[in-house]
PDB file of C-alpha atoms and ligand atoms in Angstrom:
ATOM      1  CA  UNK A   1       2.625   1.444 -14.618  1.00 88.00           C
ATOM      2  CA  UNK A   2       2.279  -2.043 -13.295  1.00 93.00           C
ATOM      3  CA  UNK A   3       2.313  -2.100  -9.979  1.00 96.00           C
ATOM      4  CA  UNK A   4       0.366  -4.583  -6.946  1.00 96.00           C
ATOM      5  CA  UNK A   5      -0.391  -3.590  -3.699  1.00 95.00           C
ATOM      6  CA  UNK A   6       1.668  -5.337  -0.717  1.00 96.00           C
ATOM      7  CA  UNK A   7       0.364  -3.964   2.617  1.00 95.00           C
ATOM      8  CA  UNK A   8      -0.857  -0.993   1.207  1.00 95.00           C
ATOM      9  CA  UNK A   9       2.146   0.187  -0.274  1.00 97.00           C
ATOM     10  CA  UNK A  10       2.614  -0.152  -4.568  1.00 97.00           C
ATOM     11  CA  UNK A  11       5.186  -2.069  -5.887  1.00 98.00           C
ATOM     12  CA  UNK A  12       6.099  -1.867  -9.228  1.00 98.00           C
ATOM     13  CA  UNK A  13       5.625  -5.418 -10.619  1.00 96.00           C
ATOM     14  CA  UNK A  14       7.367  -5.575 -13.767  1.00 96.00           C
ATOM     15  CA  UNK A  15      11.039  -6.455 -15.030  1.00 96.00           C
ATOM     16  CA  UNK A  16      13.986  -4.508 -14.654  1.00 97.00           C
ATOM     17  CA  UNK A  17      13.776  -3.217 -18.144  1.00 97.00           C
ATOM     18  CA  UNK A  18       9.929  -1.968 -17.439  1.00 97.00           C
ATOM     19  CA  UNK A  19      11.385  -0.020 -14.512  1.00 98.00           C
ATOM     20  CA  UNK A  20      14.549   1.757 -15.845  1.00 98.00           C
ATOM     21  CA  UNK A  21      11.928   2.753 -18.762  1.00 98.00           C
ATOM     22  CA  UNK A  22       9.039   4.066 -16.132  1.00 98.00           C
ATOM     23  CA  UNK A  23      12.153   6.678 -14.152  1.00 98.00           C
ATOM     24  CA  UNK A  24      13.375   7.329 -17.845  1.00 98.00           C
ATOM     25  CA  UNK A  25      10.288   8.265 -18.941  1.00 97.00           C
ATOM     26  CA  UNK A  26       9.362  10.278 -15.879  1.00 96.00           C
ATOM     27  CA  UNK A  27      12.352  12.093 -16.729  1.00 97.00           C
ATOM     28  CA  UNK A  28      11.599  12.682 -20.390  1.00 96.00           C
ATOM     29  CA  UNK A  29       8.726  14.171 -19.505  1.00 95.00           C
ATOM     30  CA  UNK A  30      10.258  16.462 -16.842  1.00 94.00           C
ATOM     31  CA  UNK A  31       8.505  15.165 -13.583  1.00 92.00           C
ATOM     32  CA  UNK A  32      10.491  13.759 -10.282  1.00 93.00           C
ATOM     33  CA  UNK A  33      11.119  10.284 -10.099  1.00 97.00           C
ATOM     34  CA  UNK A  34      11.459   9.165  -6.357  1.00 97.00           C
ATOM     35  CA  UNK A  35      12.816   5.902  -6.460  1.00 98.00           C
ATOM     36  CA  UNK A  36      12.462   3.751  -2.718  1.00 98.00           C
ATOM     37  CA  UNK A  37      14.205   0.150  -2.920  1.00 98.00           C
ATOM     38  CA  UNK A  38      12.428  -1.970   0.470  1.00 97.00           C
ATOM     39  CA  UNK A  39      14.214  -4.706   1.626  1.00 94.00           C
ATOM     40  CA  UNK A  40      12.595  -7.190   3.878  1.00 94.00           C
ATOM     41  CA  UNK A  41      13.964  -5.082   6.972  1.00 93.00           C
ATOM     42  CA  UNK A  42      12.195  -1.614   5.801  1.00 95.00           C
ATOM     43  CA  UNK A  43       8.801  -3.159   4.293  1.00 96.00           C
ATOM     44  CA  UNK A  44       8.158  -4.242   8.001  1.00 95.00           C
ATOM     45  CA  UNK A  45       9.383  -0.939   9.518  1.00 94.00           C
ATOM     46  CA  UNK A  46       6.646   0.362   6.737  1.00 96.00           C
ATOM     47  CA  UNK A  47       4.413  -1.794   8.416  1.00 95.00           C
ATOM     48  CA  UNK A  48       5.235  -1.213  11.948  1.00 94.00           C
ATOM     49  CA  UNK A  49       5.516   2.399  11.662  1.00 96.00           C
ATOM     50  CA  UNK A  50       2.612   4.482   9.998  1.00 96.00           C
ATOM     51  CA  UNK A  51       5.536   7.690   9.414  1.00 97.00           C
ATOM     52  CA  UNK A  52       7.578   5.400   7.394  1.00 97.00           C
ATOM     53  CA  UNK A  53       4.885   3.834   5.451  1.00 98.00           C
ATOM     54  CA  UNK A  54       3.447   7.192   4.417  1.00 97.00           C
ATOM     55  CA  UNK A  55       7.060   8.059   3.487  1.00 97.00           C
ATOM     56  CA  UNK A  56       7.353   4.853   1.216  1.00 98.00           C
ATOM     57  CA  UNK A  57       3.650   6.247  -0.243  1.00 97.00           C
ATOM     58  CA  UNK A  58       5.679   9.661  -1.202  1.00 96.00           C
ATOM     59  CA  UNK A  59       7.727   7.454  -3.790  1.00 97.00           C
ATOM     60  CA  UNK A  60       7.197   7.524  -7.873  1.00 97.00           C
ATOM     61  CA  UNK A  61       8.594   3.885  -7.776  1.00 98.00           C
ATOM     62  CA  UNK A  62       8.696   1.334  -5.438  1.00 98.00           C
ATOM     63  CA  UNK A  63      11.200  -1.540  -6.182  1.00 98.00           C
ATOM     64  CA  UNK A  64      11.379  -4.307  -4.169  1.00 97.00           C
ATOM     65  CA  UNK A  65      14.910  -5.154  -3.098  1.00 95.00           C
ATOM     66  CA  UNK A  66      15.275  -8.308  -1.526  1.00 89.00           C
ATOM     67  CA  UNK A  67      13.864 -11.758  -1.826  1.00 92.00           C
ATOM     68  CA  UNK A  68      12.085 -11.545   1.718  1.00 93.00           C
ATOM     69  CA  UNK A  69       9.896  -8.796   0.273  1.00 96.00           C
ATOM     70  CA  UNK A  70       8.970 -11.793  -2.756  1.00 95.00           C
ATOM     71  CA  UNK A  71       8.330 -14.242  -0.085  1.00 95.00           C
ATOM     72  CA  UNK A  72       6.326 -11.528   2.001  1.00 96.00           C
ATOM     73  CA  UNK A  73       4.132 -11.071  -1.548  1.00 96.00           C
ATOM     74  CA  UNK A  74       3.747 -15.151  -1.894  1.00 95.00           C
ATOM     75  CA  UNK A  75       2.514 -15.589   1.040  1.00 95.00           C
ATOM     76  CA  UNK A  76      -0.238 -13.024   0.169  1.00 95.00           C
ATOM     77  CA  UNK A  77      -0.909 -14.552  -2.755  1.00 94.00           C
ATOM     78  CA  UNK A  78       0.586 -10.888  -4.237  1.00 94.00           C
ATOM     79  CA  UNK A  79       1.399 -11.478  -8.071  1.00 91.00           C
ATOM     80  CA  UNK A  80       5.604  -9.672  -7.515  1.00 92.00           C
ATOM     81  CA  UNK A  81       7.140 -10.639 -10.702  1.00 85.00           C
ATOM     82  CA  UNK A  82      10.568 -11.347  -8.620  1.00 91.00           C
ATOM     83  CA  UNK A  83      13.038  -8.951  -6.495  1.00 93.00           C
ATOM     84  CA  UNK A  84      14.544  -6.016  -8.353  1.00 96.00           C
ATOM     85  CA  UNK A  85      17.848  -5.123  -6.521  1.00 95.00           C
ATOM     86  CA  UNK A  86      18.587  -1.658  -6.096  1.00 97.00           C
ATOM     87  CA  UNK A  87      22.092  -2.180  -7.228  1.00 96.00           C
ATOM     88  CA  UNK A  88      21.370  -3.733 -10.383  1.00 97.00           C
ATOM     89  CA  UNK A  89      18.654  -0.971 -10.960  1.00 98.00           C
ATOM     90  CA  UNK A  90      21.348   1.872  -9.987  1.00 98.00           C
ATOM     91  CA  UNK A  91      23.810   0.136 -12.790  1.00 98.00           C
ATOM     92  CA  UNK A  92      21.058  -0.117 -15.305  1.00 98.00           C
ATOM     93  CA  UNK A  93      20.934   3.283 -14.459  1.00 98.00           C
ATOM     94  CA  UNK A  94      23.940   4.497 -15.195  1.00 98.00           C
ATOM     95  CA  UNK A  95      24.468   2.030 -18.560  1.00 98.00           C
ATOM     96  CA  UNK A  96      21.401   4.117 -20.073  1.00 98.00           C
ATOM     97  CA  UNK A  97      22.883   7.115 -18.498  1.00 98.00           C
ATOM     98  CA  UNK A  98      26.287   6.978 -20.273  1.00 98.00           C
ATOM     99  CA  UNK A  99      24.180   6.527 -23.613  1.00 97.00           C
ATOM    100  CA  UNK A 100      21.822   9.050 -23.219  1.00 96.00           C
ATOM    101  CA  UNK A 101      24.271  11.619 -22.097  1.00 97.00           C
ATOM    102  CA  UNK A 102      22.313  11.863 -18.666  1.00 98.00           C
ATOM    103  CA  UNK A 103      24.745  13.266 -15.590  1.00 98.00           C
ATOM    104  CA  UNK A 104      25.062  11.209 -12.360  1.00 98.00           C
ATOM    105  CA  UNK A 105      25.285  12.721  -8.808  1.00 98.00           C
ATOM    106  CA  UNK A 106      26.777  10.466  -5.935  1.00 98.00           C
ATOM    107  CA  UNK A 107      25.520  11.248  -2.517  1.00 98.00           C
ATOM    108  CA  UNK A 108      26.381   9.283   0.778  1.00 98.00           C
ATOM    109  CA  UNK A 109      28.508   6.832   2.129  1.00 98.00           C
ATOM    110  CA  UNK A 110      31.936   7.375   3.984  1.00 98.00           C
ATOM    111  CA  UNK A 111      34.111  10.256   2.724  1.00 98.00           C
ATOM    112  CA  UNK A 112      35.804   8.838  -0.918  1.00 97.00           C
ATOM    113  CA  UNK A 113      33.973   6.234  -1.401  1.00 98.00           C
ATOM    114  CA  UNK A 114      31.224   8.231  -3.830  1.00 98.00           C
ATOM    115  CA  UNK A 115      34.780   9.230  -6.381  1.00 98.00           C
ATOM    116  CA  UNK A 116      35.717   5.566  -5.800  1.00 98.00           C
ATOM    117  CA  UNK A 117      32.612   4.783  -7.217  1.00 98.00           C
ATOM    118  CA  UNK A 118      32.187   7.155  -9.751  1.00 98.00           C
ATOM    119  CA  UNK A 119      35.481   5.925 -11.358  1.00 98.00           C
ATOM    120  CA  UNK A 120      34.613   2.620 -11.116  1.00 98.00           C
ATOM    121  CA  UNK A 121      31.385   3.290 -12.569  1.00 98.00           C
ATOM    122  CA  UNK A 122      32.951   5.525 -15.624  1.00 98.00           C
ATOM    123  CA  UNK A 123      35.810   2.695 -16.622  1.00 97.00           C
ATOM    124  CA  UNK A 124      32.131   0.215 -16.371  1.00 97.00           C
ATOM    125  CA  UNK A 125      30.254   2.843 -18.640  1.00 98.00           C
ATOM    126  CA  UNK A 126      32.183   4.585 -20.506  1.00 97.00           C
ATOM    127  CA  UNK A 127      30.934   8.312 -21.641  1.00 96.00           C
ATOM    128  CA  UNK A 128      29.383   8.398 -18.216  1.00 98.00           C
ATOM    129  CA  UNK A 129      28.995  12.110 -17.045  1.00 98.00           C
ATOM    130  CA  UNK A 130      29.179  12.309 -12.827  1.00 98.00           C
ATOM    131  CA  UNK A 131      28.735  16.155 -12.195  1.00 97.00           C
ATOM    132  CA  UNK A 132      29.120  15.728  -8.390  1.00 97.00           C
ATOM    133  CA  UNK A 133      29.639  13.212  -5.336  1.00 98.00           C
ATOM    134  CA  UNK A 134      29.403  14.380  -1.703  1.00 98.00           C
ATOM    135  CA  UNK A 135      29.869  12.095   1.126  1.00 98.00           C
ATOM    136  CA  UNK A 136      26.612  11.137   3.188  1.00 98.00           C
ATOM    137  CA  UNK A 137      27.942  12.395   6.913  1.00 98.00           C
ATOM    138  CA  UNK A 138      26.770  16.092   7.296  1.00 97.00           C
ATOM    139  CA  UNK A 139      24.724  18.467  10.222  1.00 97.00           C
ATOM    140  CA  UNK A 140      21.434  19.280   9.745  1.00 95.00           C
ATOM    141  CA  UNK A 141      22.503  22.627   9.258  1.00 97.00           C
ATOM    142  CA  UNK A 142      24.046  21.258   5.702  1.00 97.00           C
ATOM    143  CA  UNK A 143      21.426  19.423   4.562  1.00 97.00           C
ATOM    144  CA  UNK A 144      19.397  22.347   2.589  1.00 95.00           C
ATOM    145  CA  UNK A 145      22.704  23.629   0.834  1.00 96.00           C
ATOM    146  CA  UNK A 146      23.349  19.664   0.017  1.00 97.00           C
ATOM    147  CA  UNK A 147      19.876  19.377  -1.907  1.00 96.00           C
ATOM    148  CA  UNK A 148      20.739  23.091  -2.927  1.00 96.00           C
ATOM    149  CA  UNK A 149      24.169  21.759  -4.453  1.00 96.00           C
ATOM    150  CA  UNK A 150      22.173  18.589  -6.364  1.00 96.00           C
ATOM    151  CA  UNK A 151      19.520  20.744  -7.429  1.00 95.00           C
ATOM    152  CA  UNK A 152      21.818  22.871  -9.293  1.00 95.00           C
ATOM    153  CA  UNK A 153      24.695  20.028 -10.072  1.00 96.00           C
ATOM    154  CA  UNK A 154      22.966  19.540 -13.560  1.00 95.00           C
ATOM    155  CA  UNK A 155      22.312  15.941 -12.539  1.00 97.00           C
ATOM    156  CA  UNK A 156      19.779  13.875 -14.354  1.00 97.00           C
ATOM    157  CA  UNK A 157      19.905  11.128 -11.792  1.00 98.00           C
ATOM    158  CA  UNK A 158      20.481  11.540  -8.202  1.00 98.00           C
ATOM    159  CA  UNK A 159      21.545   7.946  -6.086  1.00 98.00           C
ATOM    160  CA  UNK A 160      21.033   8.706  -2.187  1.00 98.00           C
ATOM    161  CA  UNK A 161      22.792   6.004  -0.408  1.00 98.00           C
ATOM    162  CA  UNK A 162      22.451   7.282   3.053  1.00 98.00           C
ATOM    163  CA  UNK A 163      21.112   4.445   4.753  1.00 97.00           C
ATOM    164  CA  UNK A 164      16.936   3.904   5.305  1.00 96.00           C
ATOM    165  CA  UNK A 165      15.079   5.580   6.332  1.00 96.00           C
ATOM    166  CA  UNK A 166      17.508   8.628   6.338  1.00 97.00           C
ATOM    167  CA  UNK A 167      17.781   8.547   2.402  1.00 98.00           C
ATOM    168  CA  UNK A 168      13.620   8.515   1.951  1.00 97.00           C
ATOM    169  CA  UNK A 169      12.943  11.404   4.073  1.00 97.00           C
ATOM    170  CA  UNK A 170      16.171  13.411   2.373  1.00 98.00           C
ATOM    171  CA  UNK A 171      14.235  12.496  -1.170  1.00 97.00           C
ATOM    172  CA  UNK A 172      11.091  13.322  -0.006  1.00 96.00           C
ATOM    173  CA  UNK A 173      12.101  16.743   1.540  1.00 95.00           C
ATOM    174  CA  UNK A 174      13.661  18.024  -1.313  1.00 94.00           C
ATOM    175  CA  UNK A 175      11.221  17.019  -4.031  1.00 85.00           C
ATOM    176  CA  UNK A 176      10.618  20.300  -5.617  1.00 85.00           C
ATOM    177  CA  UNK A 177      14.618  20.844  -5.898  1.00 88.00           C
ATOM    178  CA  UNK A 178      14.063  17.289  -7.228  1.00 91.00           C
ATOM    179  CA  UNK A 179      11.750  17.953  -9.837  1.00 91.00           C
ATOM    180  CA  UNK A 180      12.766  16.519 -13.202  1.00 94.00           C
ATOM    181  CA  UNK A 181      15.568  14.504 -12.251  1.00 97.00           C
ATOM    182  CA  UNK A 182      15.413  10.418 -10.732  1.00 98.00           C
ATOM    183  CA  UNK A 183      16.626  10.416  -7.483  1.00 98.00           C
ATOM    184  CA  UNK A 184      17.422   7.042  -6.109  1.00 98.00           C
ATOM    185  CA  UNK A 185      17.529   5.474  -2.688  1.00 98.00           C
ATOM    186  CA  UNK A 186      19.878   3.245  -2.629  1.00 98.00           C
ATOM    187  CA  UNK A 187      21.605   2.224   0.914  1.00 96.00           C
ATOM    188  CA  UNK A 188      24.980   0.479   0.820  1.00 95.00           C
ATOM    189  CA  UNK A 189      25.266   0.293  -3.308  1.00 97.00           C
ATOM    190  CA  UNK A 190      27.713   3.189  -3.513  1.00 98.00           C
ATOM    191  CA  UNK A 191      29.631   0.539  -1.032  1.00 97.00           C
ATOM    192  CA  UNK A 192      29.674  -1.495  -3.965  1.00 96.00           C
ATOM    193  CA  UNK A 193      30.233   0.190  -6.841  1.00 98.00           C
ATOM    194  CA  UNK A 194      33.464   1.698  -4.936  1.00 98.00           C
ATOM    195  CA  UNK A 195      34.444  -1.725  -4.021  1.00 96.00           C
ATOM    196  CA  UNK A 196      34.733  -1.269  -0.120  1.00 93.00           C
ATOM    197  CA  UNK A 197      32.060  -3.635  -0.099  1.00 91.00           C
ATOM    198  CA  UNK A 198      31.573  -6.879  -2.223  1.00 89.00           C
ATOM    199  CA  UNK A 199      28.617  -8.176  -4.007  1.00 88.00           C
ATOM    200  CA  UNK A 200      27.808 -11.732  -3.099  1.00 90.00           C
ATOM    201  CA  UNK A 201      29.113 -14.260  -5.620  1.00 92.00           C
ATOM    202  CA  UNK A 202      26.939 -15.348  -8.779  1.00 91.00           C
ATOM    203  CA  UNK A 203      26.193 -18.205  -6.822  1.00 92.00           C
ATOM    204  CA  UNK A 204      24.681 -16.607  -3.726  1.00 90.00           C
ATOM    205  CA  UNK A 205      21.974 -14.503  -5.827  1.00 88.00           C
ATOM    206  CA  UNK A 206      20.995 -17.255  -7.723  1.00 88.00           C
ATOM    207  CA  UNK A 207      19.959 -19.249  -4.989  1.00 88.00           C
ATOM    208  CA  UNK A 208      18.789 -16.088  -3.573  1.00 87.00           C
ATOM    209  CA  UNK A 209      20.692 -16.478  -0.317  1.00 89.00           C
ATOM    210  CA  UNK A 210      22.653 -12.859  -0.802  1.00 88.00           C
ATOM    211  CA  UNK A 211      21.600 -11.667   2.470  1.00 87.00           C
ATOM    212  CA  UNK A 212      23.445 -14.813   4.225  1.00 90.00           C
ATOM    213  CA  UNK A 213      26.463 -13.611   2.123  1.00 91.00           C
ATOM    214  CA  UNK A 214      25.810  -9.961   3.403  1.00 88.00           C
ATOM    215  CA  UNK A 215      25.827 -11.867   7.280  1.00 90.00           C
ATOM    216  CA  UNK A 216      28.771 -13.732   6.824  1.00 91.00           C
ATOM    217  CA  UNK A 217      30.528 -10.756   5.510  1.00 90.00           C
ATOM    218  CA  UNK A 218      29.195  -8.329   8.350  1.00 89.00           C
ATOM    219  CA  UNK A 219      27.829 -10.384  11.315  1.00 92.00           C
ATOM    220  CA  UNK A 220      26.823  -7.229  12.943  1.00 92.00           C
ATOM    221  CA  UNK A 221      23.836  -6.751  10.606  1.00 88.00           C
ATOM    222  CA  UNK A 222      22.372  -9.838  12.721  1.00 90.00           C
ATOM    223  CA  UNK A 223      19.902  -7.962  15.168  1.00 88.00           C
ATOM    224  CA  UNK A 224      18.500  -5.957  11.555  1.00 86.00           C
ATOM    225  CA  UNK A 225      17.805  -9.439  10.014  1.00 85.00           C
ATOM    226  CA  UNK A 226      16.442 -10.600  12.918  1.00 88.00           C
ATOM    227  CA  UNK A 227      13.580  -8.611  12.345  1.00 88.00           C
ATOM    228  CA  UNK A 228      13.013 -10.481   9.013  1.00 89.00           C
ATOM    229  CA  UNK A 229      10.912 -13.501  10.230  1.00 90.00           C
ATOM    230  CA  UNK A 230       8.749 -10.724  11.366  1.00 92.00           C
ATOM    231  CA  UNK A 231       7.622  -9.909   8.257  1.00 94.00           C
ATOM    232  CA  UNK A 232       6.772 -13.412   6.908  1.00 94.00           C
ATOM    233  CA  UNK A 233       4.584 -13.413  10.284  1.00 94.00           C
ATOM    234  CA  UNK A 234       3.068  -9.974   9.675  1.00 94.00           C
ATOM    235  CA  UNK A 235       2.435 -11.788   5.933  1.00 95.00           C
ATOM    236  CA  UNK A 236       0.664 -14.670   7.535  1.00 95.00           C
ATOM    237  CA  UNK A 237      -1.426 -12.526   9.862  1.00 94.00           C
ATOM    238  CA  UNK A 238      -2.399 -10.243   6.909  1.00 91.00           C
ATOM    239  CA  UNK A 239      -3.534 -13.127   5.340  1.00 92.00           C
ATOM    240  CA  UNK A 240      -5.950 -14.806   7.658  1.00 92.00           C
ATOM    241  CA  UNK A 241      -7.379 -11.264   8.100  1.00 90.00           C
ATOM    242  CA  UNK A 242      -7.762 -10.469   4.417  1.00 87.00           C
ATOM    243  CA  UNK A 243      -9.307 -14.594   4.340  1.00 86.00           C
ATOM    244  CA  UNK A 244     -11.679 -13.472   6.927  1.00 87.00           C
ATOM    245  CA  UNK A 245     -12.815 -10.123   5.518  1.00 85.00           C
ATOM    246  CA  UNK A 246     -13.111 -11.373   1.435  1.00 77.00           C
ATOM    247  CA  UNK A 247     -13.614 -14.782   1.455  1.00 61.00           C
ATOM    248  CA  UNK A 248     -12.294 -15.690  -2.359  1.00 56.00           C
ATOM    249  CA  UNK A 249     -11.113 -12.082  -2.469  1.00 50.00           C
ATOM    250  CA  UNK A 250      -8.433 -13.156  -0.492  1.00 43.00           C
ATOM    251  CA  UNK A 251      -4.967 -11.826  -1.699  1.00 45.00           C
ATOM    252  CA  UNK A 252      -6.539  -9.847  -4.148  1.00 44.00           C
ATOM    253  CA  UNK A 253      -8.263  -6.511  -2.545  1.00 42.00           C
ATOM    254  CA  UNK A 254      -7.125  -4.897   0.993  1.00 44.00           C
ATOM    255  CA  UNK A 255      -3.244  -5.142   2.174  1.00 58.00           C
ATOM    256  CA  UNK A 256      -2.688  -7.119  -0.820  1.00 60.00           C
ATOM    257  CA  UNK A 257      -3.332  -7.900  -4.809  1.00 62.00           C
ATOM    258  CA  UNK A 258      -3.482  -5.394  -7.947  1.00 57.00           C
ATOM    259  CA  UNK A 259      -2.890  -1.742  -6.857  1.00 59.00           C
TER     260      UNK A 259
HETATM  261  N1  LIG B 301      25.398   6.281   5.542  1.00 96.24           N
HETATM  262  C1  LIG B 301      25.550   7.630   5.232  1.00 96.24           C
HETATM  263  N2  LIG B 301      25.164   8.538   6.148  1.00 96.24           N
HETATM  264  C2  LIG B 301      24.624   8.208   7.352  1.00 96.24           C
HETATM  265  C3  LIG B 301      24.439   6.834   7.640  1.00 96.24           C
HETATM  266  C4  LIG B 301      24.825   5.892   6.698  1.00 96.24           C
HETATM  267  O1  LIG B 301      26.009   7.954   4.152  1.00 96.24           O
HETATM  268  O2  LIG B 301      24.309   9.104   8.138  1.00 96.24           O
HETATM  269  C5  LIG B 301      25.785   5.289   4.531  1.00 96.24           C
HETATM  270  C6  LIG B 301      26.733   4.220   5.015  1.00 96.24           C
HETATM  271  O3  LIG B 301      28.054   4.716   4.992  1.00 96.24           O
HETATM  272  C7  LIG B 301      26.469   3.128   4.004  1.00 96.24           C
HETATM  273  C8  LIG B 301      24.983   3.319   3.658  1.00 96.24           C
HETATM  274  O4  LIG B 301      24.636   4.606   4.119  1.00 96.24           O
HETATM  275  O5  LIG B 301      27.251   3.364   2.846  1.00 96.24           O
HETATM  276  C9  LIG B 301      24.032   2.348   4.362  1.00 96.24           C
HETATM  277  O6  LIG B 301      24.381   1.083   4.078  1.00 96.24           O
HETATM  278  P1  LIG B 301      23.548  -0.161   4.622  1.00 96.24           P
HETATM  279  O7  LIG B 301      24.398  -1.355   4.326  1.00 96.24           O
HETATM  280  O8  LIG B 301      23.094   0.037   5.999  1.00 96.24           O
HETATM  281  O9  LIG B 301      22.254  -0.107   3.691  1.00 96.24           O
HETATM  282  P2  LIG B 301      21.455  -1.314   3.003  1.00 96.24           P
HETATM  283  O10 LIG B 301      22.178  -1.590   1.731  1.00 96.24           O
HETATM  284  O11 LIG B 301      21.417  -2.429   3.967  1.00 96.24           O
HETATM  285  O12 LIG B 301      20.100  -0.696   2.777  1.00 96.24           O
END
């Protein structure tokens, strides 16, 4: 698998295609595939906070989300073929899915919105099989019989949209009842698929400004964005370290380059 390193942590650095194949084939061959989707926000929490980059480290396949996580990686001189969107990953998902005959499980979100979504999903992808949704508000007392429930839901493909960094840890506490199945972080998407939530227009993504639609739409996501420009100055910093360590190796070895 194709992946370069971006402060330690290995992204997968191929298409969208290369990366539906990599979980499928995971599952084919009847290992867990841990899917983690960083936005700019969580790739500096990774950074910032050594639990939550050794959680990202627990995943099969790390996808980066959001365009800040592409500019993080050019400022490193990191080779990221472009941001992979969880979303659009989940509903590549769920195409193959419905053709293969592989069952869906919805967890998280408010209560309803995971059967909004699986409808929406099935009149999308027709044949789709979802063998279970559960909302993502439960004690901690509920949490084994949840992973319990998903172990044994017959589900070939798991999407955990509680929120990071709650939906990592949940993945990577359960991955033996996870084994053989892809199990999907996912944060907000069931939002969207359900329709309580909208994508940003065509427009937005192709000039790669959805998080400003994501702002306008929910202002109170401000203080999380504001930690973005952190990142880019994390990126810079990395830099002139990596620049002082390797010389011409810069960008390529270290924090950053080829994992
Ligand atoms: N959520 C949940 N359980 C929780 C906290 C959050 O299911 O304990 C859900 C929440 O309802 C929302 C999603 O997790 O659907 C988090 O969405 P957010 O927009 O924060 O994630 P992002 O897409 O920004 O990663």
């Amino acid at each position: 698998m194709e992946t370069v390193s971006l402060f330690g942590l290995p992204f997968y650095s191929g298409n969208m295609a290369g990366a539906v194949e990599v979980a499928f084939g995971r599952l084919r061959d009847g290992c867990r595939c841990a899917v983690f989707t960083p936005n700019a926000e969580i790739l500096r929490n990774c950074i910032e906070d050594e639990a939550m980059h050794a959680l990202a480290l627990q995943a099969d396949l790390l996808l980066p989300d959001g365009i800040g996580v592409v500019k993080a990686a050019q400022i490193l001189d990191v080779p990221l073929t472009g941001r992979l969107p969880g979303v659009d990953f989940a509903a590549a998902l769920a195409k193959r899915a419905a053709c293969e005959g592989v069952s869906l499980y919805l967890f998280g979100a408010a209560p309803g919105v995971a059967e909004r979504a699986a409808e929406n999903l099935q009149s999308t992808y027709p044949g789709l099989r979802v063998c279970g949704c559960r909302n993502g508000y439960f004690s901690p007392q509920e949490e084994e019989q949840i992973a319990l429930d998903i172990a044994q839901s017959g589900a070939g493909i798991v999407f955990v949209c509680l929120g990071s960094p709650k939906q990592e840890a949940f993945i990577a506490a359960h991955g033996q009842a996870f084994e053989g199945k892809i199990c999907v972080g996912l944060g907000g998407s069931l939002d969207v698929f359900a329709g309580t939530v909208r994508r940003a227009p065509a427009l937005f993504i192709r000039l790669h400004a959805e998080w400003l639609y994501r702002l306008l739409c929910q202002p109170t996501r401000l203080k999380r964005m504001l930690r973005i420009p952190g990142l880019f100055a994390a990126a810079r910093k990395e830099k002139r370290r990596l620049k002082k360590e390797g010389g011409e190796n810069c960008g390529k070895t270290g924090g950053a380059g080829r994992a």
